[in-house]
Coordinates of N, CA and C in Angstrom, one line a residue:
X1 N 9.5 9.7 -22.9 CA 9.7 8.3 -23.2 C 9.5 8.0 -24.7
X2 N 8.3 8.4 -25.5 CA 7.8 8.5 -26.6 C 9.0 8.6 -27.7
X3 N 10.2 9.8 -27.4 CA 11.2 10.6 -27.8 C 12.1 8.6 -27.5
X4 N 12.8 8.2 -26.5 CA 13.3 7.3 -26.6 C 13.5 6.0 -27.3
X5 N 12.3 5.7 -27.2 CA 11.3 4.5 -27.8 C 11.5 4.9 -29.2
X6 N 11.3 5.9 -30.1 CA 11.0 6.0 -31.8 C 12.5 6.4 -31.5
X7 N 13.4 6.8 -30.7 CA 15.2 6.7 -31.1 C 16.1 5.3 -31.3
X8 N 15.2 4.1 -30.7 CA 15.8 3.0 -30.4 C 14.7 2.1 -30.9
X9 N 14.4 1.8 -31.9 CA 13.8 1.3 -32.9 C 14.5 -1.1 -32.4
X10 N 15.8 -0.8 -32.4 CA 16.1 -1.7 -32.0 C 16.1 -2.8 -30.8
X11 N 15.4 -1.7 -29.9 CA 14.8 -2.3 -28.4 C 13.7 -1.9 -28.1
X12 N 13.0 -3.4 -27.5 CA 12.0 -3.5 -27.2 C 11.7 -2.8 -25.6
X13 N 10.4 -2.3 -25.1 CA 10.5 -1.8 -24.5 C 8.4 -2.5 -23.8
X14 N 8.6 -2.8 -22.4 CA 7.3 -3.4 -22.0 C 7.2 -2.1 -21.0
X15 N 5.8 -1.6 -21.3 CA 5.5 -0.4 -20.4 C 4.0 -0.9 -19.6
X16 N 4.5 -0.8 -18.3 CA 3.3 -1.2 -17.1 C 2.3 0.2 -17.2
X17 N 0.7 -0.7 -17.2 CA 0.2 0.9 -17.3 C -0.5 0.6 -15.8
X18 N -0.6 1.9 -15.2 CA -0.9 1.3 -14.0 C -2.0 2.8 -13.9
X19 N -2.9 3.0 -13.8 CA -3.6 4.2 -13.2 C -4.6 4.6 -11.9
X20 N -4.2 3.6 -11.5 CA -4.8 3.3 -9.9 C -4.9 2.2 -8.7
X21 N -3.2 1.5 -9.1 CA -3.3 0.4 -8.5 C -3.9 -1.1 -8.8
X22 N -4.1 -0.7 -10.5 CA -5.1 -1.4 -11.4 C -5.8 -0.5 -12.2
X23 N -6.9 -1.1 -13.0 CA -7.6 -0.1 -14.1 C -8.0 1.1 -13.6
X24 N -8.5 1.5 -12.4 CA -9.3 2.0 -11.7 C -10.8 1.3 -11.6
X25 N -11.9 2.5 -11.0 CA -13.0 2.0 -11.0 C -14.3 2.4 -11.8
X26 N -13.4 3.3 -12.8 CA -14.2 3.7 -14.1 C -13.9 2.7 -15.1
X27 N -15.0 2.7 -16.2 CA -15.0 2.1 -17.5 C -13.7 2.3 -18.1
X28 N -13.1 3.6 -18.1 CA -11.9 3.9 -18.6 C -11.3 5.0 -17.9
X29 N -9.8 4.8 -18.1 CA -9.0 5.6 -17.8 C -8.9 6.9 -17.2
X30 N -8.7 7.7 -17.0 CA -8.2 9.6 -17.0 C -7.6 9.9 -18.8
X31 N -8.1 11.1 -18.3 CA -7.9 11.6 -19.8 C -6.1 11.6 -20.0
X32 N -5.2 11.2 -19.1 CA -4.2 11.2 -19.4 C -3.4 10.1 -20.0
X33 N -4.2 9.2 -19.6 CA -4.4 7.7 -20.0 C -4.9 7.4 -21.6
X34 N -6.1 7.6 -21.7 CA -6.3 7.8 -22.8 C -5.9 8.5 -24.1
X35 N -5.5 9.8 -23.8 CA -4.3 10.3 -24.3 C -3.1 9.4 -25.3
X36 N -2.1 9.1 -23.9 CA -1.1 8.6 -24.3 C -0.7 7.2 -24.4
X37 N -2.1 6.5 -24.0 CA -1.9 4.8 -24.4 C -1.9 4.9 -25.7
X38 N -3.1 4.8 -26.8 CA -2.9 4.8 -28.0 C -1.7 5.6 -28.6
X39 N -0.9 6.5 -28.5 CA 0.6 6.9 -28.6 C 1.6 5.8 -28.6
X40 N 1.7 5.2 -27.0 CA 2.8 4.3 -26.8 C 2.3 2.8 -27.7
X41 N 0.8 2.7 -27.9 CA 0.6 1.6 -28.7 C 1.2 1.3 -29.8
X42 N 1.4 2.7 -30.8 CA 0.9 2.9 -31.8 C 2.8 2.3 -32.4
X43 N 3.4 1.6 -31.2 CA 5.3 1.5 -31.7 C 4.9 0.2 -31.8
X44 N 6.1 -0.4 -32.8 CA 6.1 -2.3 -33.0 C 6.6 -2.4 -32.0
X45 N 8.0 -1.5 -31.5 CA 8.4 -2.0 -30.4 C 8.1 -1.6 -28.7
X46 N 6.8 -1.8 -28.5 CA 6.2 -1.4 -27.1 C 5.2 -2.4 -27.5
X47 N 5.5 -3.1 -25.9 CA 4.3 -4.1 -25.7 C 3.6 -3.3 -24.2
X48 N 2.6 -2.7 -24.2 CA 1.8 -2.0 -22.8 C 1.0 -3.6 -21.9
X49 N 1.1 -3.3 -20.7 CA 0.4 -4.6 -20.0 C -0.3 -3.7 -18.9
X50 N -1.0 -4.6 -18.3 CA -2.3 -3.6 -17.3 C -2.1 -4.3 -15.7
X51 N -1.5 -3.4 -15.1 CA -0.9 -3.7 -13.7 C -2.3 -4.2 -12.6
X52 N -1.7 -5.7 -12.6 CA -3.1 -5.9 -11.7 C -2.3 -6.7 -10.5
X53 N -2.7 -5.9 -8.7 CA -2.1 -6.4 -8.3 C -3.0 -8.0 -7.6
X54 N -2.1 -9.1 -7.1 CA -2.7 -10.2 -6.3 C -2.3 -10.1 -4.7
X55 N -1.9 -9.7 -4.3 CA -1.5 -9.4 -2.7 C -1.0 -11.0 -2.9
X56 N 0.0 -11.5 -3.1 CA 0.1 -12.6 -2.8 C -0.6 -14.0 -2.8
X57 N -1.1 -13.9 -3.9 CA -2.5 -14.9 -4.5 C -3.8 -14.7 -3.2
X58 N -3.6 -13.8 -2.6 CA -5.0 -13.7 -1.4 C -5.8 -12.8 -1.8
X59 N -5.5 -12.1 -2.9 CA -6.4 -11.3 -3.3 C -8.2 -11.6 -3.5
X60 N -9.1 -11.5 -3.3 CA -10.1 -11.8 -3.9 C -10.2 -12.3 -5.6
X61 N -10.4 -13.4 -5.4 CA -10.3 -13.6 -7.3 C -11.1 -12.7 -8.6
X62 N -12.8 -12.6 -8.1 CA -13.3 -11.9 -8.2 C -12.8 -10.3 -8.8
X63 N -12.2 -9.8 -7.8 CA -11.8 -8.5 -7.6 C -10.3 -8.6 -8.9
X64 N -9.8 -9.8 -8.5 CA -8.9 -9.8 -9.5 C -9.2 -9.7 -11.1
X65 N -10.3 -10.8 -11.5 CA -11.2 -10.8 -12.6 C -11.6 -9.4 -13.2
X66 N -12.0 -8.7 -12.3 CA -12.8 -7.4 -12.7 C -11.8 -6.8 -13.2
X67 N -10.7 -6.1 -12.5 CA -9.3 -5.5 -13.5 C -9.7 -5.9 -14.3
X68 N -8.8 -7.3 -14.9 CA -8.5 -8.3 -16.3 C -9.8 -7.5 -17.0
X69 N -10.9 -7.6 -16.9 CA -11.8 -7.2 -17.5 C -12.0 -5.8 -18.1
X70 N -11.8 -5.2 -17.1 CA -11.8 -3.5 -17.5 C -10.6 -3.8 -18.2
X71 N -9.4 -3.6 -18.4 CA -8.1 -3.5 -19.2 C -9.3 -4.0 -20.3
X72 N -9.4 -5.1 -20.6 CA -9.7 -6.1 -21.6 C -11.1 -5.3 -22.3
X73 N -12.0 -4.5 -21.6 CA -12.5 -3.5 -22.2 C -12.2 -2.1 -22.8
X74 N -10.9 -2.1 -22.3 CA -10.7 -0.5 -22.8 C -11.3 -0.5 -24.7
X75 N -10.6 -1.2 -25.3 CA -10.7 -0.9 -26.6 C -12.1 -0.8 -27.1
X76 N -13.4 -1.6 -27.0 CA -14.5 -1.7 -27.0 C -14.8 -0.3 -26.3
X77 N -14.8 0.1 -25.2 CA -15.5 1.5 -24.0 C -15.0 2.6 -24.9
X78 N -14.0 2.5 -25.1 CA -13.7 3.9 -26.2 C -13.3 4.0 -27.7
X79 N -14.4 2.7 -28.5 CA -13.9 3.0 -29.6 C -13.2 3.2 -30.3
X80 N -11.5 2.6 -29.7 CA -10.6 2.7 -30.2 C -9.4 1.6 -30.0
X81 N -9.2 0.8 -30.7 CA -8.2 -0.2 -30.8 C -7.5 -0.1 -30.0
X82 N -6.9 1.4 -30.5 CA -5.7 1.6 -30.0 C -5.3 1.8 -28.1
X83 N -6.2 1.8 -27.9 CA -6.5 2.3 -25.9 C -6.8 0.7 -25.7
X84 N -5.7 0.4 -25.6 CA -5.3 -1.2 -25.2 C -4.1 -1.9 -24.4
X85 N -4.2 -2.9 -23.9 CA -2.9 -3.4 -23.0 C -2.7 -4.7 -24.0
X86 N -1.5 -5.5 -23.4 CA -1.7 -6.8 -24.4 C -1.6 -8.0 -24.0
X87 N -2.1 -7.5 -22.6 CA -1.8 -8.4 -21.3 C -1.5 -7.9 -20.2
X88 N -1.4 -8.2 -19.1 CA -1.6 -8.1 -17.6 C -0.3 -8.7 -17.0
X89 N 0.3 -7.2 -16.1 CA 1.6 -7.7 -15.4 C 0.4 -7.5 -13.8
X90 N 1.3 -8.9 -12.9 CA 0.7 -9.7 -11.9 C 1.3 -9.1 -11.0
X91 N 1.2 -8.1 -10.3 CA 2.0 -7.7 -8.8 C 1.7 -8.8 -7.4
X92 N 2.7 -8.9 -7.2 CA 3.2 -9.4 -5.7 C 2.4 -11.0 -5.7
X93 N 3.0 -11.5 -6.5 CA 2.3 -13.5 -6.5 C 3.4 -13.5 -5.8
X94 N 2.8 -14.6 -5.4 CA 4.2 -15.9 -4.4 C 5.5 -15.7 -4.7
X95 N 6.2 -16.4 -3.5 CA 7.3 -16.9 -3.9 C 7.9 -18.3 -3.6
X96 N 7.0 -18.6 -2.0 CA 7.1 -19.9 -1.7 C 5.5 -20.5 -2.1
X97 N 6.3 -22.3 -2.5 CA 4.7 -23.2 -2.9 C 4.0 -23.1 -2.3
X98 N 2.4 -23.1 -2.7 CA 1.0 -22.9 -1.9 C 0.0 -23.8 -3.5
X99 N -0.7 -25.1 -2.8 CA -1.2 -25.5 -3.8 C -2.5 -24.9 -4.7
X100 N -2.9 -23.7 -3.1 CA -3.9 -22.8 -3.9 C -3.5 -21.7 -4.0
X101 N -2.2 -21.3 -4.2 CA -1.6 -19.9 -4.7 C -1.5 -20.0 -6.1
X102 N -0.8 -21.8 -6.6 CA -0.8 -22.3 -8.0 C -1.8 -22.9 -8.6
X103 N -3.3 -22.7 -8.0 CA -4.6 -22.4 -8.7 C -4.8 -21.5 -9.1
X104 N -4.6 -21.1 -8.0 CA -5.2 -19.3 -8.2 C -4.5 -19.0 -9.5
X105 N -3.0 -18.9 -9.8 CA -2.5 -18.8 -10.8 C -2.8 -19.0 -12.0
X106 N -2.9 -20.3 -12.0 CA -3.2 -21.2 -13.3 C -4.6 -21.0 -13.9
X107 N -5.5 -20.6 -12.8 CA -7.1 -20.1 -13.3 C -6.4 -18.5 -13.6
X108 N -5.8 -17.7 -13.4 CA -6.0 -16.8 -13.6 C -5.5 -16.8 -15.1
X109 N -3.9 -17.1 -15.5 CA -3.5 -17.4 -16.6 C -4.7 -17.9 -17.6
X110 N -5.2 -19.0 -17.6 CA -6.6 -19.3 -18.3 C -7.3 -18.3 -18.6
X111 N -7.6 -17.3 -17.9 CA -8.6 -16.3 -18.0 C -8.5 -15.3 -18.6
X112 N -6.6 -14.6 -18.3 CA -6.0 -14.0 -19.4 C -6.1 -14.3 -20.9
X113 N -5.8 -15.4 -21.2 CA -5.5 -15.9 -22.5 C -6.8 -16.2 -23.0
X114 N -8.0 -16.4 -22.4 CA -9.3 -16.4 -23.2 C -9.7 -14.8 -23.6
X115 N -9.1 -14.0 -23.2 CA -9.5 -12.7 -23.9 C -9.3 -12.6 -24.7
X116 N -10.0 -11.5 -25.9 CA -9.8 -11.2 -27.2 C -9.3 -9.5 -26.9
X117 N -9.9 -8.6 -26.0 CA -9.2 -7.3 -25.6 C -8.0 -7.6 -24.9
X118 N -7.1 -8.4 -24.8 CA -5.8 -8.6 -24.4 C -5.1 -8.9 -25.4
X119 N -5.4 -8.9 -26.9 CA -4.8 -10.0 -28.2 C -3.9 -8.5 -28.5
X120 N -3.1 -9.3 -29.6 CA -2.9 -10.7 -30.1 C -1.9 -11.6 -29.2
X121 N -0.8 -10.9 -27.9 CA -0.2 -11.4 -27.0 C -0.9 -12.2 -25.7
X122 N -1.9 -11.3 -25.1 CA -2.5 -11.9 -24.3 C -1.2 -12.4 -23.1
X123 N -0.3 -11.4 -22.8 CA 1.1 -11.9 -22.3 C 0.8 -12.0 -21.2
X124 N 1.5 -12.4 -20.0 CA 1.5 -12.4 -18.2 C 2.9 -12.2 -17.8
X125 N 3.0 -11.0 -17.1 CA 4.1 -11.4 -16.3 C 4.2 -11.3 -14.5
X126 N 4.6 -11.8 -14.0 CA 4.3 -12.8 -12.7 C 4.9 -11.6 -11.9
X127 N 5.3 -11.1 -10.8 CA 6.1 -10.2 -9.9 C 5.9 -11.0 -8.4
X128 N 6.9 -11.6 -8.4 CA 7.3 -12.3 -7.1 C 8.3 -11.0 -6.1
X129 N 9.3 -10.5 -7.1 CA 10.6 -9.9 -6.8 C 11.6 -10.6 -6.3
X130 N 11.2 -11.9 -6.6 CA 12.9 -12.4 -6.1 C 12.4 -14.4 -6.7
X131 N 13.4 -15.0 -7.1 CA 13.1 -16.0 -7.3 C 12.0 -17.1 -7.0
X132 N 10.8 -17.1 -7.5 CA 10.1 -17.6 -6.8 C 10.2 -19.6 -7.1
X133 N 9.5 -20.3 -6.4 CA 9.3 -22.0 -6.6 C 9.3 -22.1 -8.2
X134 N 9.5 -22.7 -8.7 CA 9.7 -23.5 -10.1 C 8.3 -23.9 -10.5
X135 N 7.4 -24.3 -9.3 CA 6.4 -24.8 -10.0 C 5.1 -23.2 -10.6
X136 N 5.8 -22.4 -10.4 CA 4.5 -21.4 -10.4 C 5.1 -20.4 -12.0
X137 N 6.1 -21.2 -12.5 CA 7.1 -20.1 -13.8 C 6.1 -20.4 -15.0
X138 N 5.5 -21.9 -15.0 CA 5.1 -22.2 -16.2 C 3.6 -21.2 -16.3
X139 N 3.3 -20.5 -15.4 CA 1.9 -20.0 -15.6 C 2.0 -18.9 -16.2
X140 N 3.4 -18.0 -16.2 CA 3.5 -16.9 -16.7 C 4.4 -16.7 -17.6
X141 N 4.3 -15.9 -18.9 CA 5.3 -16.1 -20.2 C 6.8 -15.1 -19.4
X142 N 6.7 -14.8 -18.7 CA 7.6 -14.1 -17.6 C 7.8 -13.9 -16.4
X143 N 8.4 -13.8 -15.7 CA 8.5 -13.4 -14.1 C 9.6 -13.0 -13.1
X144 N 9.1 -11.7 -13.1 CA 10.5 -11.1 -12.4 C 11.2 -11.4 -11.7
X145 N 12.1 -12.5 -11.4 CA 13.2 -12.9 -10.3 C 14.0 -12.0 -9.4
X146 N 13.6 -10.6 -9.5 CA 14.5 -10.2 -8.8 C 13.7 -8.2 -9.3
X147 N 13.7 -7.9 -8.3 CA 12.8 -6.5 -7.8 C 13.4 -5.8 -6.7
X148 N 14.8 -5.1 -6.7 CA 15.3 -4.3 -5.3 C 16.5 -3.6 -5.6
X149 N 16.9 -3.2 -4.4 CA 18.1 -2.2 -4.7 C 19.1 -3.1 -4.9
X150 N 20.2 -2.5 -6.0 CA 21.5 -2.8 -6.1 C 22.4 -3.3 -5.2
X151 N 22.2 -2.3 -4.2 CA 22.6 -3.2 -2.9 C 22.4 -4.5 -2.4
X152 N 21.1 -4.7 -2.5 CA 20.6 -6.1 -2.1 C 21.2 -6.9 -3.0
X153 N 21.2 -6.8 -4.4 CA 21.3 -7.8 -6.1 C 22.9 -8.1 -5.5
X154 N 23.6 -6.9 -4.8 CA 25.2 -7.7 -4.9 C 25.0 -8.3 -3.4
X155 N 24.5 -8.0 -2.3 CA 24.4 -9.1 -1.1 C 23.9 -10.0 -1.4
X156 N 23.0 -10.1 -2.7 CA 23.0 -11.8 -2.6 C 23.7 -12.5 -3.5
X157 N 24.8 -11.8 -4.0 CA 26.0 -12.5 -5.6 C 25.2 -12.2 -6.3
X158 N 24.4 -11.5 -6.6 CA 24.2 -11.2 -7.7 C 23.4 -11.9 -8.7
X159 N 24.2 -12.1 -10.0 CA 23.1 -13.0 -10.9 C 23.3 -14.7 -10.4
X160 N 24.2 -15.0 -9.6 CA 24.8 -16.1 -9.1 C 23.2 -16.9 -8.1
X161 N 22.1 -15.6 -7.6 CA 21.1 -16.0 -6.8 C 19.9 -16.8 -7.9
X162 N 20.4 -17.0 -9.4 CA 19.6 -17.4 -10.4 C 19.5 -18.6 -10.6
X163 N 21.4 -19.1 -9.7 CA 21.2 -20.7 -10.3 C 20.4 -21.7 -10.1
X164 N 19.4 -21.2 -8.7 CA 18.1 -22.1 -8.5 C 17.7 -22.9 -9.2
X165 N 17.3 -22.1 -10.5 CA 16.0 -22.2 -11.4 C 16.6 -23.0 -11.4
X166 N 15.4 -24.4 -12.1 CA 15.7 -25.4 -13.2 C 16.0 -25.0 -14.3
X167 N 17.5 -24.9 -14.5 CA 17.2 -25.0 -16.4 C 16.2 -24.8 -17.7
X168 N 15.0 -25.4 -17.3 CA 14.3 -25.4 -17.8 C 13.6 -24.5 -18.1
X169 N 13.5 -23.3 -16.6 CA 13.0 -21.8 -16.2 C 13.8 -21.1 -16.6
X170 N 15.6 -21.2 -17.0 CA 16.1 -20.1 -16.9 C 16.4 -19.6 -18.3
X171 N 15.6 -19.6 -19.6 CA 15.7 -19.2 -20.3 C 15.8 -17.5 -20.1
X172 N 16.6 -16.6 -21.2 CA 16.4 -15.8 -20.9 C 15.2 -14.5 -21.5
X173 N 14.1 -15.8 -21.8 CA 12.6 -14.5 -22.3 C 11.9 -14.9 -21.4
X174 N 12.1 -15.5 -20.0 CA 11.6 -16.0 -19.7 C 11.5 -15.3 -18.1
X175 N 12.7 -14.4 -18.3 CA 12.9 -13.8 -16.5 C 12.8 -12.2 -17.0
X176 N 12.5 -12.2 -15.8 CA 13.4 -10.0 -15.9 C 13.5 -9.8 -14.4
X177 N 14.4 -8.8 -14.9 CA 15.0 -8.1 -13.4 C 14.9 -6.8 -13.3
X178 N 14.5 -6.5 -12.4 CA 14.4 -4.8 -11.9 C 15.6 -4.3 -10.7
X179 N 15.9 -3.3 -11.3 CA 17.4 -2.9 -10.1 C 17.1 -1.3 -10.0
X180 N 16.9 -1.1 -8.9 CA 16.6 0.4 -8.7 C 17.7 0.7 -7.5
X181 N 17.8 2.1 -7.3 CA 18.7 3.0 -6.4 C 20.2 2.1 -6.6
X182 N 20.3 2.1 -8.0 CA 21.9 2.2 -8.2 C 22.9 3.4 -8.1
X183 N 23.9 3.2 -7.5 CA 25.0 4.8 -7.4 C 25.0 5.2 -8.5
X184 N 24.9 6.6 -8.5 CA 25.4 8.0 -9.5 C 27.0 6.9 -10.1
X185 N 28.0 6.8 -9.1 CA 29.0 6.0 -9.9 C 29.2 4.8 -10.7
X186 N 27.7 4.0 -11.2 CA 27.7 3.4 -12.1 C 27.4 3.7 -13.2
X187 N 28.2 4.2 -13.6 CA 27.8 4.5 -15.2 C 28.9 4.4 -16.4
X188 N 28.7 5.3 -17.4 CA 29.7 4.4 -18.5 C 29.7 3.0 -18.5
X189 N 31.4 2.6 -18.7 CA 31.4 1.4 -18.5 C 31.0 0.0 -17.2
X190 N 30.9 0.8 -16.1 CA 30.6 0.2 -15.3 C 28.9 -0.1 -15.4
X191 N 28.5 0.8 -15.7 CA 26.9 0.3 -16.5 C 27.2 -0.5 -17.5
X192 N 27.6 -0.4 -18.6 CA 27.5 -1.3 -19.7 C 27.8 -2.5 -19.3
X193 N 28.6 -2.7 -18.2 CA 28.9 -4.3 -17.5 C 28.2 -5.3 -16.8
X194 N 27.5 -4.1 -16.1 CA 26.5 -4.2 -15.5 C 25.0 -5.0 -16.5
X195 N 25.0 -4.4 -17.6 CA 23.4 -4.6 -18.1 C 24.0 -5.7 -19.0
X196 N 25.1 -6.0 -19.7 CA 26.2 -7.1 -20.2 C 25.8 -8.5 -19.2
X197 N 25.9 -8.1 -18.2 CA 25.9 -9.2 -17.1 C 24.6 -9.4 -16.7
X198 N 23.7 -8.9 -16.7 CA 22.1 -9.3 -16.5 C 21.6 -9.6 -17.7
X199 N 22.2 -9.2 -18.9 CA 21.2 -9.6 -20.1 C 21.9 -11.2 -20.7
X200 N 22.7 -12.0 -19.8 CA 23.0 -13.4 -19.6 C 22.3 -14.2 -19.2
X201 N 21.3 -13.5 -18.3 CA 20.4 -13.9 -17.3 C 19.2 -13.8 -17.7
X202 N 19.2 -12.5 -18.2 CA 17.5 -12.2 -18.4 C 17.2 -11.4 -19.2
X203 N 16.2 -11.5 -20.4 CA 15.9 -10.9 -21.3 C 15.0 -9.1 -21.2
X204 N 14.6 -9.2 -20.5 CA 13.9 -7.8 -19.7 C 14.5 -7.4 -18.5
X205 N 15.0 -6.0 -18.6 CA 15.6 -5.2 -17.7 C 15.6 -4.1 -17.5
X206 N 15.3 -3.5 -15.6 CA 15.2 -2.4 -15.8 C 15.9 -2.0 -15.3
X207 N 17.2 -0.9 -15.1 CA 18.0 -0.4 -14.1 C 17.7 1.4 -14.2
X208 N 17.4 1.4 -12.8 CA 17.1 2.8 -12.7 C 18.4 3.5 -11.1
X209 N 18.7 5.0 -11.5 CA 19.5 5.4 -10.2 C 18.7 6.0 -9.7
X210 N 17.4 6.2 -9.5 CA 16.5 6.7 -8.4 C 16.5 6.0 -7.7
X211 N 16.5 6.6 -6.1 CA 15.6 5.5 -4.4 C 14.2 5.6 -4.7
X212 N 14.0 7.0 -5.2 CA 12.9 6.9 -5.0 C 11.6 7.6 -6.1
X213 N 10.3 7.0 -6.0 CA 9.6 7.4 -7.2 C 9.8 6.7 -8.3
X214 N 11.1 5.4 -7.9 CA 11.6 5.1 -9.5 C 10.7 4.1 -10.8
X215 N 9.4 3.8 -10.2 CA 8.6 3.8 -11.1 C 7.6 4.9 -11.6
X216 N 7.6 5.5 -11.3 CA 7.1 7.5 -12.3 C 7.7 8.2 -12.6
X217 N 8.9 7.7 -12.8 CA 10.0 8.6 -13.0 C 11.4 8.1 -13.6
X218 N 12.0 9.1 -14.6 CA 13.1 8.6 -15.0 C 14.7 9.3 -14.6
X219 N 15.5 8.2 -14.1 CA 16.4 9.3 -13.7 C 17.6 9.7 -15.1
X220 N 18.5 10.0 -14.2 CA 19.2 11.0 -15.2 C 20.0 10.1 -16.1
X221 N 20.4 8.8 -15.7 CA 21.0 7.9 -16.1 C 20.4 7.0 -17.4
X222 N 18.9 7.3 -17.6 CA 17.6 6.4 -17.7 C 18.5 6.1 -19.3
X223 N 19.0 7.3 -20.4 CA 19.1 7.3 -21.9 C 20.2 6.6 -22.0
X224 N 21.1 6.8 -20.8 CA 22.8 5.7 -21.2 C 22.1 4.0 -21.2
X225 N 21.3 4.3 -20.1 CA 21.0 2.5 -19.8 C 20.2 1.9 -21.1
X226 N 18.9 3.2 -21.8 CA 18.8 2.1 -23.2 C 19.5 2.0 -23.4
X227 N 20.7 3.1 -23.8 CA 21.9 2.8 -25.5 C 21.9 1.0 -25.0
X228 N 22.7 1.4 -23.7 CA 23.6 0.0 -24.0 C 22.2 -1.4 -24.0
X229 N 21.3 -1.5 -23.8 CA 20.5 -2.1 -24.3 C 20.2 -2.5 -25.4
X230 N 20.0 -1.3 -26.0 CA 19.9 -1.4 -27.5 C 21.0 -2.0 -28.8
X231 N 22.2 -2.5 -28.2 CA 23.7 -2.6 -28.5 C 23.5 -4.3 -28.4

């Protein structure tokens, strides 16, 4: 990845660190972690965030706090700047309204953004996987609208399932999309049409042809899909 990222200087690239479902339950990481965060830190263009999941805002808040915290300690626990996130991507929030789902939120956002181990971004991005209510967009500087297979992205038309948003939401630094188990036959130009046509919609994108594994792994397709990113 390292190799990709310093090839494409011109794309930005947000890498989820995830080492156990969250921080884990140590002060810090595995030595593999520590390793290669300060590496992927060390690019203008990588922003690293710390995968914290909410089961659907039911998570224990508490329990949620603690992650935020460890991420937000790495750089202090080891002495080094560089073994840092720059904010917290939010697995599995809502999708339908809940007045205390958009507490839970909005305390949580607050709590992000008072950290100084999350600076100088202190970013949030939200993971509904699919369009979530309008009132829950403003709490996160991002939010995935859309998390599944290609199959699904064209049963539901596609980028056409976007026109919900208000306007107001549908900026595009404001969404991303994730598309996994695309066909071996999309590629070349049929990929470049493809990421042409989501990057109308949304400023962060991931398209991967693996079913499976396709967050630990990169498929064979992974270096065509930056170019045309990077373009």
């Amino acid at each position: 990845m390292a190799d990709m990222i310093s090839s494409h200087p011109e794309a930005n690239f947000t890498v989820v660190i995830n080492p156990a479902s969250g921080p884990g339950p140590n002060a810090l990481p595995d030595a593999n972690y520590t390793r290669e965060i300060p590496k992927l830190a060390s690019y203008d263009n990588v922003r690293l965030l710390g995968y914290v999941p909410t089961t659907w805002a039911k998570r224990n808040i508490s329990a949620v706090r603690r992650d935020i915290e460890t991420y937000a300690a790495w750089p202090t626990n080891s002495s080094n700047p560089k073994l840092a996130v720059r904010g917290i991507f939010f697995d599995e929030t809502p999708q339908e309204y809940d007045a205390d789902a958009l507490s839970y939120l909005q305390g949580l956002t607050s709590f992000v953004k008072g950290l100084s181990g999350l600076g100088p971004d202190n970013y949030i991005v939200h993971n509904p996987g699919a369009v979530p209510d309008s009132r829950y967009m403003s709490s996160a500087d991002s939010t995935v609208v859309f998390e599944a297979a290609y199959d699904t992205f064209n049963e539901r038309d596609g980028t056409k399932q976007f026109d919900v948003l208000p306007k107001s939401d549908r900026g595009r630094g404001q969404l991303c999309i994730v598309i996994h188990s695309v066909p071996d036959a999309v590629e070349g130009s049929n990929l470049r049409d493809l990421v042409k046509k989501l990057r109308k919609t949304a400023d962060e994108i991931f398209i991967t042809h693996l079913s499976t594994d396709y967050y630990a792994n990169f498929g064979g397709k992974w270096g065509e899909f930056v170019d045309w990113m990077a373009k």
